[in-house]
Tab-separated table of C-alpha atoms in Angstrom:
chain	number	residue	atom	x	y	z
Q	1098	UNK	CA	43.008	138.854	-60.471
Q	1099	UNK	CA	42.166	136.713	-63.503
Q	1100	UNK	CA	43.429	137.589	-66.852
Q	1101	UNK	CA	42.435	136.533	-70.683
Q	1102	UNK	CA	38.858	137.667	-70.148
Q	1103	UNK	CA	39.364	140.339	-72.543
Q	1104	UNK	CA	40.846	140.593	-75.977
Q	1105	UNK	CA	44.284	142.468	-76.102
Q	1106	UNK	CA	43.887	145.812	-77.620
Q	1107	UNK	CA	46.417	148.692	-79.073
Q	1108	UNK	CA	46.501	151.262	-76.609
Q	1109	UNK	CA	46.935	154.140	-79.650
Q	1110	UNK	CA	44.498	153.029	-81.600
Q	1111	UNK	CA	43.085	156.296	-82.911
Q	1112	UNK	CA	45.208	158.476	-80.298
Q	1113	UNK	CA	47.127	161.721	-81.792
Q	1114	UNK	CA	50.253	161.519	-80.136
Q	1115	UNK	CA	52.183	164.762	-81.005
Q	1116	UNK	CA	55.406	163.728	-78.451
Q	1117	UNK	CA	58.557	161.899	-79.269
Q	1118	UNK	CA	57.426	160.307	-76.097
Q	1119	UNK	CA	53.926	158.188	-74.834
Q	1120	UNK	CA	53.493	157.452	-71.581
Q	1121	UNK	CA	50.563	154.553	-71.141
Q	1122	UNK	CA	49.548	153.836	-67.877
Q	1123	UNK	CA	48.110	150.253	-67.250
Q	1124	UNK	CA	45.794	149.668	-63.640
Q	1125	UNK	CA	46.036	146.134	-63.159
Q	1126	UNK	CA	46.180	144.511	-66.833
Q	1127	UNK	CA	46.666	141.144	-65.389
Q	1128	UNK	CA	49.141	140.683	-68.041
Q	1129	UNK	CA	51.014	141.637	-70.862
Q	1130	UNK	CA	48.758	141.307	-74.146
Q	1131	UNK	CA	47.777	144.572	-74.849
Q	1132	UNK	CA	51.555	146.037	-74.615
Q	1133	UNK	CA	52.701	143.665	-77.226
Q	1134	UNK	CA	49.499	144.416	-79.535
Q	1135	UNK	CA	50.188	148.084	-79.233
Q	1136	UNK	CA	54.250	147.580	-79.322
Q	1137	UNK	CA	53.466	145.216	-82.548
Q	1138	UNK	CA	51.163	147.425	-84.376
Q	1139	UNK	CA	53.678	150.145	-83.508
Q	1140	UNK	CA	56.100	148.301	-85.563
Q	1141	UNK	CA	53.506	147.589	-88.346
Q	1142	UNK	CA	52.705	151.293	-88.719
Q	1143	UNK	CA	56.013	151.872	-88.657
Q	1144	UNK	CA	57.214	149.810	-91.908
Q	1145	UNK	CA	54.234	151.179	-93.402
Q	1146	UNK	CA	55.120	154.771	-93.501
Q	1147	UNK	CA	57.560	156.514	-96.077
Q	1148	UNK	CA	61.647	157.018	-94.676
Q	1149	UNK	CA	60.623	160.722	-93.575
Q	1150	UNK	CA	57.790	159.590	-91.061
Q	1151	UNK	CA	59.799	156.299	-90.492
Q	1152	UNK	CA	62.478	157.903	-89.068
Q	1153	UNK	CA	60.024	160.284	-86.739
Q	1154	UNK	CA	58.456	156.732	-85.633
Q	1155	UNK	CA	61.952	154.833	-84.580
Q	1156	UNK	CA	62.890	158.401	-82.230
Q	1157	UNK	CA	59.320	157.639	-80.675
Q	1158	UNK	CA	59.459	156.263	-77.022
Q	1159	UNK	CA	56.610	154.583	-75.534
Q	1160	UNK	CA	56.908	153.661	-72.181
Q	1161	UNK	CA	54.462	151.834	-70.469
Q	1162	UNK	CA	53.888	152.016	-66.454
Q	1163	UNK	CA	52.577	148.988	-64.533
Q	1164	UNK	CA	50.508	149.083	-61.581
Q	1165	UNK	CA	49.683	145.565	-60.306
Q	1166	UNK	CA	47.949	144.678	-56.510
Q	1167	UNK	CA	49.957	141.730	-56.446
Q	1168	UNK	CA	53.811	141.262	-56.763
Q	1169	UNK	CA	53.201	137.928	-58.307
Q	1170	UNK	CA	51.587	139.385	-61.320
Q	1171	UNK	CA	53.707	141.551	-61.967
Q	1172	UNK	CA	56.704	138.868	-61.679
Q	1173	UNK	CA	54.443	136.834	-64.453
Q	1174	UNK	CA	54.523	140.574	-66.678
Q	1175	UNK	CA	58.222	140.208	-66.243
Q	1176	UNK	CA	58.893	136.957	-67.589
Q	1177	UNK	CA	56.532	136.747	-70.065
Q	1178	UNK	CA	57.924	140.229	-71.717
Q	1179	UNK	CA	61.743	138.903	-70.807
Q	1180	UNK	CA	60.289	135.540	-73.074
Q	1181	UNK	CA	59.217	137.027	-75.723
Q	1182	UNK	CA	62.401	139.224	-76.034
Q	1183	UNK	CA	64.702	137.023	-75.329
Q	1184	UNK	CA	66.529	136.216	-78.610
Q	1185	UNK	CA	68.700	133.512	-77.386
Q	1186	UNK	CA	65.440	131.412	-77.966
Q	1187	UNK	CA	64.365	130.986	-81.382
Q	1188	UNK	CA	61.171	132.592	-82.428
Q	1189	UNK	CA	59.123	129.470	-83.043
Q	1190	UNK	CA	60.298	127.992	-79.727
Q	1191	UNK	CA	59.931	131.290	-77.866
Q	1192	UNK	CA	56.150	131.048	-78.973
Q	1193	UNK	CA	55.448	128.278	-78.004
Q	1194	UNK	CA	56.603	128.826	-74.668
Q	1195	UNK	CA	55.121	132.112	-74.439
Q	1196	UNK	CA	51.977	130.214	-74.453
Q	1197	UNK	CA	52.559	127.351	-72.850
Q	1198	UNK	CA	53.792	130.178	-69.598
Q	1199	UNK	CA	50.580	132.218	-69.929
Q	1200	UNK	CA	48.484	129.384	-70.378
Q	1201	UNK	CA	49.809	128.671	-67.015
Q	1202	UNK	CA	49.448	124.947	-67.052
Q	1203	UNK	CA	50.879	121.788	-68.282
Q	1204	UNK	CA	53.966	123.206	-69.335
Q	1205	UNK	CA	56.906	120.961	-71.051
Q	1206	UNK	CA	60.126	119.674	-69.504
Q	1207	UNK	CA	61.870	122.541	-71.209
Q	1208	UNK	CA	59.646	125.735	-70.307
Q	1209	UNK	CA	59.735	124.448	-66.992
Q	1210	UNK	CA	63.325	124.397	-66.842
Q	1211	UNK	CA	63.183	127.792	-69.038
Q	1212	UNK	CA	60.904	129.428	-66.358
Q	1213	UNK	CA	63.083	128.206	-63.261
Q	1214	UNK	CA	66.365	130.032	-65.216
Q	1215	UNK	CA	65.022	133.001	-66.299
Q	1216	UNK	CA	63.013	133.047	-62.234
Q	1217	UNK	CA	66.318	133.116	-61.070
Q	1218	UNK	CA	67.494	135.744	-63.182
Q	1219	UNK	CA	64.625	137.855	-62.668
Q	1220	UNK	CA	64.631	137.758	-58.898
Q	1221	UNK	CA	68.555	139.395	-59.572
Q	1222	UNK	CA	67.275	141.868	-61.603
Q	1223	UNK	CA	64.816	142.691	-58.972
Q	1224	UNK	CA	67.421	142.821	-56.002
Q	1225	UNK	CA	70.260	144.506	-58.198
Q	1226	UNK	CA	69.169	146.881	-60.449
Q	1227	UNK	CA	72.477	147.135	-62.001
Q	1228	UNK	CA	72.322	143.816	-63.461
Q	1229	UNK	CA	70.262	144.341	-66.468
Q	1230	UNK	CA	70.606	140.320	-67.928
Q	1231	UNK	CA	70.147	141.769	-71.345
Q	1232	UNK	CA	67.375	143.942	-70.651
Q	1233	UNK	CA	68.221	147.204	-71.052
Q	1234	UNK	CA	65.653	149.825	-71.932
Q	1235	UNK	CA	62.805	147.375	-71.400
Q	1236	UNK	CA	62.180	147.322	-67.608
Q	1237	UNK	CA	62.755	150.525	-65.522
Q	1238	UNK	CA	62.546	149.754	-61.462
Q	1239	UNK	CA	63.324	152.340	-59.690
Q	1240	UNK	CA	59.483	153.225	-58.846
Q	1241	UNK	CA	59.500	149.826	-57.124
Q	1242	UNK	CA	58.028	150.222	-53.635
Q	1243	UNK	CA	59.017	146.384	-52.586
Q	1244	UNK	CA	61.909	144.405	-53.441
């Protein structure tokens, strides 16, 4: 149950994936690091190749499933991903309160009051799937065995 013991890492680093879609499955990551490093070097690769192979990259789906013991943990995946999407927040102050939520401790006035909105909003999400908040395409729930 503890997390940041292990550096993140790209989950297709030297994979051939020959599918317009990935599917990654993740046993208890403890939390989100190695999705963005894989979703970020996605990108990367992506601006690196010429318009033919760009264009084969941007129709390229990965979708990554989540199995977590605890429901907590997988509440903290939630709003750390919904932070660092969230584009209503500027990047520099998004980062820092990325950090300041997985560090987990001593957080400001502001990513407190950050945490108890987007809580709030995440707990409807949860309970009414049809409320997406802005986050379509990047959480799928309907494998959910709790609410």
């Amino acid at each position: 149950m503890s997390w940041g013991l292990s550096p993140q890492t790209n989950l297709l680093s030297g994979k051939q994936h020959q599918s317009n879609e990935v599917n990654i499955l993740l046993l208890c990551p403890g939390d989100p690091r190695s999705i963005l490093k894989t979703l970020a070097d996605a990108v990367i690769e992506r601006g690196s190749l010429d318009d033919e192979a760009d264009s084969y990259s941007q129709s390229q789906h990965l979708r990554f499933h989540i199995v977590e013991e605890h429901t907590e943990i997988l509440a903290r995946h939630f709003l750390l991903l919904h932070t660092f999407f969230d584009e209503s927040v500027p990047i520099k102050q998004r980062s820092v309160m990325y950090l300041e939520i997985f560090g987990n401790s001593m957080i400001t006035d502001k990513a407190s009051a950050y945490v108890e909105e987007k809580g709030k909003s995440l707990v409807e999400l949860v309970l009414d799937e049809k409320e997406q908040l802005g986050l379509e395409g990047i959480f799928d729930l309907s494998l959910l065995k709790q609410r």
